[in-house]
mmCIF file of C-alpha atoms and ligand atoms in Angstrom:
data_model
loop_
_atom_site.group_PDB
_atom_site.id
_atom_site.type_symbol
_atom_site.label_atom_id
_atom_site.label_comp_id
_atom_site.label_asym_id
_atom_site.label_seq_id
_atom_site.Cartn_x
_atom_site.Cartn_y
_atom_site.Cartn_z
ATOM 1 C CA UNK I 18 -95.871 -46.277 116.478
ATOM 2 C CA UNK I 19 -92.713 -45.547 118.624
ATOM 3 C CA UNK I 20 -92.285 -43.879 121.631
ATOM 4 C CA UNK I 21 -89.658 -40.232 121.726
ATOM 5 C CA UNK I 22 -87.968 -41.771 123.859
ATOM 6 C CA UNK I 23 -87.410 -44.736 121.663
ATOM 7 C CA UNK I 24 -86.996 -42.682 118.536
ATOM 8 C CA UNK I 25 -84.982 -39.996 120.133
ATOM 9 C CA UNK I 26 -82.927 -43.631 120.945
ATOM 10 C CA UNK I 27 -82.314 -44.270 117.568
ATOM 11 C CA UNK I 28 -81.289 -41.297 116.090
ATOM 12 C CA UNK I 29 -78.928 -40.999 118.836
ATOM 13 C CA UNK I 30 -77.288 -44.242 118.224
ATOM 14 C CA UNK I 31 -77.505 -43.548 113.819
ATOM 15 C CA UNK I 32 -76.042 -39.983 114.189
ATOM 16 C CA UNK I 33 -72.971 -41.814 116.398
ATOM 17 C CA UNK I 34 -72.985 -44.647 113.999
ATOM 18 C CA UNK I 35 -72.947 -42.332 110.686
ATOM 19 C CA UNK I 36 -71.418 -39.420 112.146
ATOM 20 C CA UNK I 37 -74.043 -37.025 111.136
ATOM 21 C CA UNK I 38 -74.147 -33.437 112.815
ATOM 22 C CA UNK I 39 -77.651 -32.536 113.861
ATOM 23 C CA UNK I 40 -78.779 -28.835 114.231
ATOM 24 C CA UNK I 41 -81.726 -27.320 115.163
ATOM 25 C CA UNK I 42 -82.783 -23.894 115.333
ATOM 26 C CA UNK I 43 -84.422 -22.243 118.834
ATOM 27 C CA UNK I 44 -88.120 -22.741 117.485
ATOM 28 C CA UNK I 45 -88.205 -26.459 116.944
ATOM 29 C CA UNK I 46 -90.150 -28.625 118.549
ATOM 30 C CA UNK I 47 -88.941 -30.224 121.962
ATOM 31 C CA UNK I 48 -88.223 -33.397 121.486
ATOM 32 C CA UNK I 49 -86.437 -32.504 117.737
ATOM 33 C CA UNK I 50 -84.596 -29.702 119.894
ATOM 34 C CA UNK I 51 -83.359 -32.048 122.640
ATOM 35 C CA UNK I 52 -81.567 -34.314 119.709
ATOM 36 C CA UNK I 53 -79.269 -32.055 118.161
ATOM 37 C CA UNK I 54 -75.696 -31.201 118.755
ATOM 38 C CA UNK I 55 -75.903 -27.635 117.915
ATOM 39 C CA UNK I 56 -78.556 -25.219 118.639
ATOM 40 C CA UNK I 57 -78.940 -21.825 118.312
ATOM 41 C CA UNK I 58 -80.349 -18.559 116.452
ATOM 42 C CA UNK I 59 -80.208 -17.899 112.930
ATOM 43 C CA UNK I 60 -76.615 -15.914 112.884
ATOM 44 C CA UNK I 61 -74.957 -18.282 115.615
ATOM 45 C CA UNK I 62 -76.838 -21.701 113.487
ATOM 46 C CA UNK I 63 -74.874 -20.191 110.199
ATOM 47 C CA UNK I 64 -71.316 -19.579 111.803
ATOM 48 C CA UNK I 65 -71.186 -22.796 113.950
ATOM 49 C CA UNK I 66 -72.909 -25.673 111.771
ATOM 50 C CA UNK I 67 -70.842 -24.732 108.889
ATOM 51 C CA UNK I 68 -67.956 -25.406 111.277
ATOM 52 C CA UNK I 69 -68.941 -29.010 112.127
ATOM 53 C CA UNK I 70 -66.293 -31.120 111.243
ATOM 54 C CA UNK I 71 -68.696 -34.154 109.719
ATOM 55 C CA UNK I 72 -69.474 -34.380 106.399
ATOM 56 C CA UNK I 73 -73.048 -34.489 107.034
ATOM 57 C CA UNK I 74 -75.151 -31.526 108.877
ATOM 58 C CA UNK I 75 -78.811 -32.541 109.278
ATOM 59 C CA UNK I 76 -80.698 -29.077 109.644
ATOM 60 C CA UNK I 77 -83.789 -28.674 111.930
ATOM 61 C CA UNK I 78 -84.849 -25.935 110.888
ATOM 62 C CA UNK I 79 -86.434 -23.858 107.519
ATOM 63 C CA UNK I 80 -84.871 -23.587 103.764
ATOM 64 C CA UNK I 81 -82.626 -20.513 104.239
ATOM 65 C CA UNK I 82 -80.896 -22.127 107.455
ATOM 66 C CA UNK I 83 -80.099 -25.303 105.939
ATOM 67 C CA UNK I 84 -79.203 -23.309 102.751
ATOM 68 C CA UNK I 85 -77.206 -20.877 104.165
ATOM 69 C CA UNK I 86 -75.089 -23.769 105.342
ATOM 70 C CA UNK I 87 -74.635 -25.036 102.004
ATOM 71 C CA UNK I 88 -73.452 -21.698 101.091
ATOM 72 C CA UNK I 89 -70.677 -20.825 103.457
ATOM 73 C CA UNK I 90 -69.094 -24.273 102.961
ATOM 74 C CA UNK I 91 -70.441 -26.651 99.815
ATOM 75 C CA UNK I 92 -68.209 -29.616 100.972
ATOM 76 C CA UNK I 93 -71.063 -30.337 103.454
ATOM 77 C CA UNK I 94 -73.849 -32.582 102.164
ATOM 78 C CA UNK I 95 -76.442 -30.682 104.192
ATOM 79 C CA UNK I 96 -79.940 -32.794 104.714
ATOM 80 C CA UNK I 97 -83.080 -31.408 106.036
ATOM 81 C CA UNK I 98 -86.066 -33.438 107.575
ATOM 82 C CA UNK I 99 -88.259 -31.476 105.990
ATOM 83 C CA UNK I 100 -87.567 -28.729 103.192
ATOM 84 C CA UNK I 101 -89.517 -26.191 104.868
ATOM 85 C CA UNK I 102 -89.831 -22.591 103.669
ATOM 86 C CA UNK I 103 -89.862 -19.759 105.981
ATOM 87 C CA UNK I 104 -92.950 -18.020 105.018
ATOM 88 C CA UNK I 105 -91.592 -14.770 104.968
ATOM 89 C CA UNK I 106 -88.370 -15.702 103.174
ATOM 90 C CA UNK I 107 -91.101 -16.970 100.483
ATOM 91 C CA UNK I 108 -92.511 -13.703 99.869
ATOM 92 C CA UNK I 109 -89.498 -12.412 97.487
ATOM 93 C CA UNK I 110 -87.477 -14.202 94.931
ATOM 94 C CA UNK I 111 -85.111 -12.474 92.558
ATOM 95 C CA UNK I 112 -87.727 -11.051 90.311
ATOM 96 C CA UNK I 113 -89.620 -9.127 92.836
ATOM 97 C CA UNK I 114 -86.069 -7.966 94.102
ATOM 98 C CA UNK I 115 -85.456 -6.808 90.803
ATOM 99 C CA UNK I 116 -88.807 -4.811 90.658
ATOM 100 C CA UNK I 117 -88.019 -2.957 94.087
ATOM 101 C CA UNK I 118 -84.931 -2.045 92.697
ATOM 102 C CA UNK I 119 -86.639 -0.604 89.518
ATOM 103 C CA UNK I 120 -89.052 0.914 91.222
ATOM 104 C CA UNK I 121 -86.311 3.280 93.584
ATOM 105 C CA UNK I 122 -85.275 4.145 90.159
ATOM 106 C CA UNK I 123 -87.958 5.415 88.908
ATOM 107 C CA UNK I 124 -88.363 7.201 91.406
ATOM 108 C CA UNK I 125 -85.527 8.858 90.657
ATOM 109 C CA UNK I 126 -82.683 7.335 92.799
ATOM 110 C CA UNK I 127 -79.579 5.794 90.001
ATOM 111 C CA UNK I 128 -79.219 2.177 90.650
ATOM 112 C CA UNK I 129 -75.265 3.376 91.943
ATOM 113 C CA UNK I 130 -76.633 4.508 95.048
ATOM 114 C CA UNK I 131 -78.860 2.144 96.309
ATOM 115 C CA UNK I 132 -76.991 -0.660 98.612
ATOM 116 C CA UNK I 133 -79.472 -3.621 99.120
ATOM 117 C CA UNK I 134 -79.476 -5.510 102.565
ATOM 118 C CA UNK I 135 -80.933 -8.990 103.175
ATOM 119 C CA UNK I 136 -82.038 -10.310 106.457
ATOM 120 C CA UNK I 137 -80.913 -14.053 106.635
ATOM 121 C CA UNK I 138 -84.595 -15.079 105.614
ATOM 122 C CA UNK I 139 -84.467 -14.933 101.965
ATOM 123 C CA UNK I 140 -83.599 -17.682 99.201
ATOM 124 C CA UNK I 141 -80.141 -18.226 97.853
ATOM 125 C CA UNK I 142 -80.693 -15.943 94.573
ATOM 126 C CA UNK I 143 -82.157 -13.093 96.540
ATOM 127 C CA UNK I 144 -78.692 -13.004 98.690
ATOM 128 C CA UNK I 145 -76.685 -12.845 95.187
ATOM 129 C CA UNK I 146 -78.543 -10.496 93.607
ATOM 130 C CA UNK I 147 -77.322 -8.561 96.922
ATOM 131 C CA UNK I 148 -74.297 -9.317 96.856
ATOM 132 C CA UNK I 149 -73.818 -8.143 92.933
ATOM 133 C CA UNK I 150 -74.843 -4.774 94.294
ATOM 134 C CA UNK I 151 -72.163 -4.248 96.874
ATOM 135 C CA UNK I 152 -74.876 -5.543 99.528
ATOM 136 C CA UNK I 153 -74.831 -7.852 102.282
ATOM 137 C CA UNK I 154 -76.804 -10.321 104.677
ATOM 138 C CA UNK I 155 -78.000 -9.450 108.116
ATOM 139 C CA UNK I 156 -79.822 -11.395 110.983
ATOM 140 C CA UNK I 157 -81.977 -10.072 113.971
ATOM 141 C CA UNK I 158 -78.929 -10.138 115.832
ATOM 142 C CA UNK I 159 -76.270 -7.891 113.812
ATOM 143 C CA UNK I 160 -79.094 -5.912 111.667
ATOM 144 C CA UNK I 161 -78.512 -2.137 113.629
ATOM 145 C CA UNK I 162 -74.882 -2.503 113.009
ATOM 146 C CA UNK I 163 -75.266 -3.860 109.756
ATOM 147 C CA UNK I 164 -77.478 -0.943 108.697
ATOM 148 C CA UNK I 165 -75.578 1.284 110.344
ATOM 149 C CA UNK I 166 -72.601 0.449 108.362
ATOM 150 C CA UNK I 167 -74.659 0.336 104.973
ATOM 151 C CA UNK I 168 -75.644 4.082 106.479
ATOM 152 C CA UNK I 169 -72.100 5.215 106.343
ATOM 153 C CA UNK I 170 -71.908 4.514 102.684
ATOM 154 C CA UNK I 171 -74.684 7.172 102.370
ATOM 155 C CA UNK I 172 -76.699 5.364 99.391
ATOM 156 C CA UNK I 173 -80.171 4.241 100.016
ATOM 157 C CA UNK I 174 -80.775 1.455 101.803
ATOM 158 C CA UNK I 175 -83.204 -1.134 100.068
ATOM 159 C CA UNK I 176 -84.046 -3.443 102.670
ATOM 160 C CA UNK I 177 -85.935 -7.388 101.879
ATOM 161 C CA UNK I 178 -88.020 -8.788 102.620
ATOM 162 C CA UNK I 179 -88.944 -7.839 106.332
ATOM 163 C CA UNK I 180 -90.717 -4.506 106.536
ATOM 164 C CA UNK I 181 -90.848 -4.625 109.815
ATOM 165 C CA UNK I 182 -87.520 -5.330 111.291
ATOM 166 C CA UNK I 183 -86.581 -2.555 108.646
ATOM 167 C CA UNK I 184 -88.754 -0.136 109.766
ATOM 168 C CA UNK I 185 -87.813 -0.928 113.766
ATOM 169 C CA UNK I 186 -83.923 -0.557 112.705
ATOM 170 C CA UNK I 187 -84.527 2.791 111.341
ATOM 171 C CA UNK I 188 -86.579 3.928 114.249
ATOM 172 C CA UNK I 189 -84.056 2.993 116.549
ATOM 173 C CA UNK I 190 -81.564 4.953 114.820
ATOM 174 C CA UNK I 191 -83.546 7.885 113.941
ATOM 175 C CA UNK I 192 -83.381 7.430 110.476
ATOM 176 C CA UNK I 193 -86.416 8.087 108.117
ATOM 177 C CA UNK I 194 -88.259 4.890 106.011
ATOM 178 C CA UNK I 195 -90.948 3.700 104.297
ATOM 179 C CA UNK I 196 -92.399 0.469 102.710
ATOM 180 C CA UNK I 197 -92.582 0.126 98.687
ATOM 181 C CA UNK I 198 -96.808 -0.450 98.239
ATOM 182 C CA UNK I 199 -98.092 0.710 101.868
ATOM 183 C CA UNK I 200 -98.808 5.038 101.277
ATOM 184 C CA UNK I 201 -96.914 7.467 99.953
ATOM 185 C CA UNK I 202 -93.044 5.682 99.651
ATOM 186 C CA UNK I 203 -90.978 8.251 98.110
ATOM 187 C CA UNK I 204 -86.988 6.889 98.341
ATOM 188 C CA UNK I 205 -86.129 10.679 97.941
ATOM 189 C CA UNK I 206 -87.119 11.249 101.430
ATOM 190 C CA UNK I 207 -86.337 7.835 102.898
ATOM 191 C CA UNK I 208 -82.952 6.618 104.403
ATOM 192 C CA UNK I 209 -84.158 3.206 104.754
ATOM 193 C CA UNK I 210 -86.814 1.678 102.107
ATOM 194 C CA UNK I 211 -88.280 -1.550 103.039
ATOM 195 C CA UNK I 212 -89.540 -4.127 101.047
ATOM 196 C CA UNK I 213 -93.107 -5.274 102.047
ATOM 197 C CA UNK I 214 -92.569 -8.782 103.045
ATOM 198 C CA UNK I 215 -93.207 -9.901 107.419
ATOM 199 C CA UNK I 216 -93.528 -13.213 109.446
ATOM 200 C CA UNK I 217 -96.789 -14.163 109.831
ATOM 201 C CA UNK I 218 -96.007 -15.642 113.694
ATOM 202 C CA UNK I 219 -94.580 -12.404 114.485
ATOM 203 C CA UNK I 220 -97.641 -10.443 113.137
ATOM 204 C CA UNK I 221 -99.300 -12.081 115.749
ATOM 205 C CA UNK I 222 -98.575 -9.924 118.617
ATOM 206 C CA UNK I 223 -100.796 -6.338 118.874
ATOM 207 C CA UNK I 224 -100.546 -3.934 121.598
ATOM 208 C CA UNK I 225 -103.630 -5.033 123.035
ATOM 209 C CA UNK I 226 -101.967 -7.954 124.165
ATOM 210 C CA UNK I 227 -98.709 -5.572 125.706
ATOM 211 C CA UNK I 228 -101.346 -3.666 127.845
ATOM 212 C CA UNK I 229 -103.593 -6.686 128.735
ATOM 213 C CA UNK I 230 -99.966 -7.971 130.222
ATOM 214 C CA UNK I 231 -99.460 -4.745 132.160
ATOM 215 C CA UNK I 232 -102.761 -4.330 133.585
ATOM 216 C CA UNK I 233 -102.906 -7.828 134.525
ATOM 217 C CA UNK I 234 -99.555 -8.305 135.974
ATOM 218 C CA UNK I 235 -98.316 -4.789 136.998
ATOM 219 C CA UNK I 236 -94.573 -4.468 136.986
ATOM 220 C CA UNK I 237 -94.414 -7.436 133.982
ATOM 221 C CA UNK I 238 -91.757 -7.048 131.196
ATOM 222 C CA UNK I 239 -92.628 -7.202 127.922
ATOM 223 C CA UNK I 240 -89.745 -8.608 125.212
ATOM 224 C CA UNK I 241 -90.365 -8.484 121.961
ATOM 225 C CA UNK I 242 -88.330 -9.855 118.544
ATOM 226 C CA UNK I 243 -87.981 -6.992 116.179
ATOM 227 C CA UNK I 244 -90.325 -8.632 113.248
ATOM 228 C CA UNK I 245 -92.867 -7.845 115.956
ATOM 229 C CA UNK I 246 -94.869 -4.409 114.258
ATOM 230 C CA UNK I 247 -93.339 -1.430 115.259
ATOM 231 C CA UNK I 248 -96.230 -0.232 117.313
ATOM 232 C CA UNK I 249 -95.771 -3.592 119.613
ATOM 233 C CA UNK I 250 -91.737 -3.099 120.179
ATOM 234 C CA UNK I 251 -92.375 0.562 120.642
ATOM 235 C CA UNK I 252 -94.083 -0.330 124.010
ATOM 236 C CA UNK I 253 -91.789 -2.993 124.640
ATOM 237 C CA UNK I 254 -89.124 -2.983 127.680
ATOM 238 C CA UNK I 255 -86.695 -5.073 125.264
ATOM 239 C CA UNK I 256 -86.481 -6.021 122.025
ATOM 240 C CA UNK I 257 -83.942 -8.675 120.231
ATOM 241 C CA UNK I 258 -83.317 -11.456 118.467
ATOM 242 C CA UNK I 259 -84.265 -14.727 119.350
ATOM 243 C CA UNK I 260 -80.401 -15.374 121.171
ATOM 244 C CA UNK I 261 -80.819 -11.911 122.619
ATOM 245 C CA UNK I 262 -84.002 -12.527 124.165
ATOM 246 C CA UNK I 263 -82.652 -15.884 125.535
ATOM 247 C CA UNK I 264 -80.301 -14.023 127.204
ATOM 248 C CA UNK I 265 -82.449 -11.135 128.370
ATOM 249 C CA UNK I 266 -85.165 -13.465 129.960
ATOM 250 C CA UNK I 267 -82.744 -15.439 131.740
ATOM 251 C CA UNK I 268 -80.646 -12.456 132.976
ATOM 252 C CA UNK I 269 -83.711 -11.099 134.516
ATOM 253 C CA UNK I 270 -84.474 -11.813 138.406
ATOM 254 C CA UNK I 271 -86.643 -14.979 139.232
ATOM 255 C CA UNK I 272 -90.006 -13.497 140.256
ATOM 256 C CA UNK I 273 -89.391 -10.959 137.689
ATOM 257 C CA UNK I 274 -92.297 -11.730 135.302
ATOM 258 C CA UNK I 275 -91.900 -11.265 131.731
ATOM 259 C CA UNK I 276 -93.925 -11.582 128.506
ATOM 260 C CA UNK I 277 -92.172 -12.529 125.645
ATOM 261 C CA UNK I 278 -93.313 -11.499 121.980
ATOM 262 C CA UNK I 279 -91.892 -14.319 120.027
ATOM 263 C CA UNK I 280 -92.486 -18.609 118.706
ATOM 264 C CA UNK I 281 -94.391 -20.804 121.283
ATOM 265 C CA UNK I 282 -91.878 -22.872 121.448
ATOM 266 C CA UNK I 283 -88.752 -21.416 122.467
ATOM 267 C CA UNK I 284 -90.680 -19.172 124.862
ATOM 268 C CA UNK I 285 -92.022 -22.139 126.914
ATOM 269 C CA UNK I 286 -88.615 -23.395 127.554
ATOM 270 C CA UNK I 287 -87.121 -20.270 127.998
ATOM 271 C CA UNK I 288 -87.774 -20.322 132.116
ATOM 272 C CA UNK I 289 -89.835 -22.430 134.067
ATOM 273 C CA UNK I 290 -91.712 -20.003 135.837
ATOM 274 C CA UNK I 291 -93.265 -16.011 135.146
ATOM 275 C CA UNK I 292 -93.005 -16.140 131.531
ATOM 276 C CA UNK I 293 -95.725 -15.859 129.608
ATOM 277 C CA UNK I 294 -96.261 -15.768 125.620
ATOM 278 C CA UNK I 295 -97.138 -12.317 124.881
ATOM 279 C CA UNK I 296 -100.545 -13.441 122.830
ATOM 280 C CA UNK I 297 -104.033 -14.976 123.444
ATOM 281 C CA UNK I 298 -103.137 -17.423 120.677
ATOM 282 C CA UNK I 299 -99.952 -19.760 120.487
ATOM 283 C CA UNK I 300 -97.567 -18.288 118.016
ATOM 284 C CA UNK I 301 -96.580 -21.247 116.274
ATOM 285 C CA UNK I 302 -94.296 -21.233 113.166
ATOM 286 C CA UNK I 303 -96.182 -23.261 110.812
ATOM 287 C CA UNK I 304 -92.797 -24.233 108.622
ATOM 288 C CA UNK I 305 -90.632 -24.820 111.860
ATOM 289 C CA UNK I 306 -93.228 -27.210 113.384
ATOM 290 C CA UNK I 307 -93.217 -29.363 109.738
ATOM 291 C CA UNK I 308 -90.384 -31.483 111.201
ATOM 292 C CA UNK I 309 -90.977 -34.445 113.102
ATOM 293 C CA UNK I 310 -88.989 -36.831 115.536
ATOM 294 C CA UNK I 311 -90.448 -39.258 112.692
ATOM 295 C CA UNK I 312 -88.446 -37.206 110.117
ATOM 296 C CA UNK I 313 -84.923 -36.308 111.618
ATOM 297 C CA UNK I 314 -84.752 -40.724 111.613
ATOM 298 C CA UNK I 315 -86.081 -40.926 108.292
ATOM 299 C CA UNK I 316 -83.280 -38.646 106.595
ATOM 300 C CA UNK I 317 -80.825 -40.624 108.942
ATOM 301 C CA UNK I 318 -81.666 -44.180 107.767
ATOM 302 C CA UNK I 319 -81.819 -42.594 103.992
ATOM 303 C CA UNK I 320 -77.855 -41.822 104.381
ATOM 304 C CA UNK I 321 -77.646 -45.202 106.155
ATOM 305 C CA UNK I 322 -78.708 -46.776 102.656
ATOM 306 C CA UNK I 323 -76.449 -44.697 100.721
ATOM 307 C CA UNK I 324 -79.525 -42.639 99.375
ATOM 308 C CA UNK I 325 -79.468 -39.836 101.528
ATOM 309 C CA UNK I 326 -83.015 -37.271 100.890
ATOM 310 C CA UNK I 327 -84.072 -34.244 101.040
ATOM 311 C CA UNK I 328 -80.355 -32.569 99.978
ATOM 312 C CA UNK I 329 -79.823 -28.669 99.446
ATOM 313 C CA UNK I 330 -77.704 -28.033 96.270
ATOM 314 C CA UNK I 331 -77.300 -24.227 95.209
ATOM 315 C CA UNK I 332 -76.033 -23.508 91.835
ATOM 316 C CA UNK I 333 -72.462 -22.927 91.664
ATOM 317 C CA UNK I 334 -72.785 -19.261 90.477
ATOM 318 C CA UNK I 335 -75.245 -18.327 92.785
ATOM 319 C CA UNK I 336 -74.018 -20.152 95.580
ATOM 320 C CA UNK I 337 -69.992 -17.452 94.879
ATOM 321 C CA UNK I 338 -72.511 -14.113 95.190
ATOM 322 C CA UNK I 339 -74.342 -15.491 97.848
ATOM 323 C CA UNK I 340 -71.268 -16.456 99.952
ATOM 324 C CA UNK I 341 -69.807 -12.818 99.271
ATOM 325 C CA UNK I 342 -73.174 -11.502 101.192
ATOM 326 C CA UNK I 343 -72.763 -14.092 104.198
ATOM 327 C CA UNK I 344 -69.255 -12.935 103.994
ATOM 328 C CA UNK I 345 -69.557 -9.297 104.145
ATOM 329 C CA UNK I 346 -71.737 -9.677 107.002
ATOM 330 C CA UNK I 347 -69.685 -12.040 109.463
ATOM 331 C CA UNK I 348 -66.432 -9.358 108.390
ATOM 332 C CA UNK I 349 -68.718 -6.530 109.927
HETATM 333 P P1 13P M 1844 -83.345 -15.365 114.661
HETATM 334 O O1 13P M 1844 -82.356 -14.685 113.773
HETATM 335 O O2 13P M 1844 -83.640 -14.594 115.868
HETATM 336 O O3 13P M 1844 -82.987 -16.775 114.891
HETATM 337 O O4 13P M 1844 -84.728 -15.346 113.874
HETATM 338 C C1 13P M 1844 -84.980 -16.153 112.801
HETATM 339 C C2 13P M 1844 -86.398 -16.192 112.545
HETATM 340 O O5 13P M 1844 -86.841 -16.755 111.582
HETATM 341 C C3 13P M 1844 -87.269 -15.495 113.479
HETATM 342 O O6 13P M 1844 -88.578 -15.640 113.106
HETATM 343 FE FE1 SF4 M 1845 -90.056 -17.441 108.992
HETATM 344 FE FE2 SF4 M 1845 -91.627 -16.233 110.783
HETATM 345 FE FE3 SF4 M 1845 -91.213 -18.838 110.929
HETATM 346 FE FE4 SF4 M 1845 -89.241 -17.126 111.515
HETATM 347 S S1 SF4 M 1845 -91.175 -17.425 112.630
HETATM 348 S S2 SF4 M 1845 -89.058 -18.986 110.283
HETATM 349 S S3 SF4 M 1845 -89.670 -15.509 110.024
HETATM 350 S S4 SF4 M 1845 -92.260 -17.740 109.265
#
C-alpha cells in the first residue's frame, strides 16, 4: 500500500498533468484537505469551484456540493471520489416536499402564500421544486438574511429539510415556528414552519456538554454551528457557519480557550492550542469521511484513461429551476 505522502505525490503531479481542479469542503479528512486547490464552506465551495477555469472540478465533499456545481455551470464535468450523500440532505426528496406543502394547505394556508426556502443540503429536485414556487437556496452562512428577505414577502415560510437551523433563524429574529410532525404545528400561528429533517453530527452536541466545558474550564467559549439544537446555541457565546466559526476561533486571543460545536475534523485544525470539540464523542460526518486519499487518485487516473467515474449529471429541466434557486440566493 502507498504512503500519503506518496499518494498525495501523485495526485499532485495527475491534477498538473490533466488539469483537474480539486475541491474539498472544511470537513474532509487531512490529508484529502491538504490536496485541493480550493477549500472552503458550503456557500464559498458553490461560488468559487464553479468559477475554476478547468474543465474538470473533482469535489471532496457530499452529493449536493458536487451537485450544486453542476448546477450553476453544466459545462463542468464535475467528478466526485465518492458519491456521498449528506445524511440530512437524504431525508427529503421532492415527494415529501410536496407533502409539507400539502399539509400547510390543509391547514388552511393557499399554496400562493407559502414561499419555500432550501438550505444548500438538499438534492437537485428539492431546489426546483423551490424554485417553481418563487423560493430560493440558503446556506449556514446567508440563511438570517435569506429568511429575512423571504419575511418581507409576508407569506409563510416553509423551510427543508433542517429543523433546526430553521428553528435557530427564527429565534434569532423573534419570529414564531414550528416543525411539521413534532406537537401541535399549526402554520396559522407560525412565521417560519420547518420541515423535520437535522444532521445527525450536529445532533451530537447537548448542553451537558456546554456546561461540562464551563465548569471545567471557567471563562471557555463555546461556538456552536446553527444545526446544533436550539437549546445548545441558546447557551452558546457564538454561533455560525462553518467559515464563520473559522473566523471566530481564529479572531479570538491565544489563551482564549474555546469549545467548538461542530465536525472533528475541521475543529482539530482550526488552532493548535485551547480548542476543544464541544462533545465526549468525536463528531465525525460519516458521508464526508467516505473519501479517501485512495479515491481522489482513483477518479484522477479514470479521466487519465478517458473513462472518467463517478460523474454528476442533473436533468436538463431540473438542473434551469434549480439554478434559478442558487441564483436568487447569490442576488440576495
Ligand atoms: P457549511 O455551510 O457551514 O459549510 O455547512 C455545511 C454542512 O453540511 C454542515 O454540516
Ligand atoms: Fe450533512 Fe451533517 Fe455531514 Fe453536514 S455534517 S454533510 S449536514 S450529515
Amino acid at each position: 500500500m502507498k504512503d500519503i505522502k506518496e499518494l498525495q505525490r501523485e495526485i499532485k503531479e495527475l491534477k498538473n498533468e490533466l488539469s483537474v481542479t480539486i475541491v474539498a469542503h472544511y470537513y474532509q479528512k487531512d490529508e484529502v484537505f491538504e490536496t485541493a486547490d480550493i477549500t472552503g464552506d458550503s456557500l464559498q465551495l458553490a461560488q468559487k469551484a464553479s468559477q475554476a477555469d478547468s474543465e474538470y472540478v473533482l469535489f471532496c465533499g457530499v452529493g449536493f456540493m458536487g451537485q450544486s456545481v453542476k448546477i450553476i455551470s453544466p459545462e463542468k464535468r464535475v467528478v466526485m471520489p465518492k458519491i456521498a450523500c449528506c445524511a440530512m440532505a437524504r431525508m427529503i426528496d421532492s415527494e415529501y416536499f410536496d407533502q409539507s406543502v400539502e399539509y400547510m394547505v390543509k391547514k388552511g394556508i393557499d399554496k400562493e402564500d407559502i414561499l419555500p426556502i432550501t438550505y444548500i443540503n438538499s438534492n437537485a429536485e428539492v431546489k426546483a421544486k423551490v424554485a417553481q414556487m418563487g423560493g430560493m437556496v440558503c446556506t449556514s452562512s446567508n440563511a438570517s438574511k435569506i429568511i429575512e428577505k423571504a419575511l418581507s414577502s409576508g407569506k409563510k415560510i416553509l423551510f427543508v429539510p433542517d429543523k433546526c437551523l430553521g428553528q435557530n433563524i427564527a429565534i434569532k429574529m423573534g419570529v414564531k415556528s414550528c416543525v411539521i410532525g413534532e406537537g401541535e404545528c399549526d402554520p396559522k400561528e407560525a412565521d417560519i414552519i420547518c420541515y423535520n429533517g437535522f444532521c445527525s453530527v450536529h445532533q451530537l452536541f447537548e448542553v451537558e456538554d456546554v456546561e461540562f466545558f464551563r465548569k471545567k474550564y471557567p471563562g471557555i467559549k463555546i461556538a456552536v454551528h446553527p444545526e446544533c439544537k436550539p437549546e445548545v446555541c441558546k447557551l452558546a457565546d457564538f454561533v455560525g457557519s462553518t467559515s464563520q466559526l473559522l473566523n471566530y476561533v481564529r479572531s479570538l486571543p491565544e489563551d482564549q480557550k474555546v469549545a467548538v460545536g461542530t465536525e472533528y475534523n475541521f475543529v482539530h485544525r482550526l488552532r493548535s492550542k485551547n480548542t476543544y470539540v464541544l462533545s465526549s464523542t468525536k463528531p465525525e460526518c460519516p458521508t464526508m469521511n467516505e473519501t479517501t486519499l485512495q479515491d481522489v487518485a482513483d477518479v484522477l487516473y479514470a479521466i487519465k484513461k478517458g473513462d472518467p467515474i463517478n460523474e454528476i449529471f442533473v436533468d436538463e429541466e431540473t438542473r434551469k429551476w434549480a439554478k434559478i434557486a442558487l441564483e436568487r440566493m447569490f442576488e440576495i
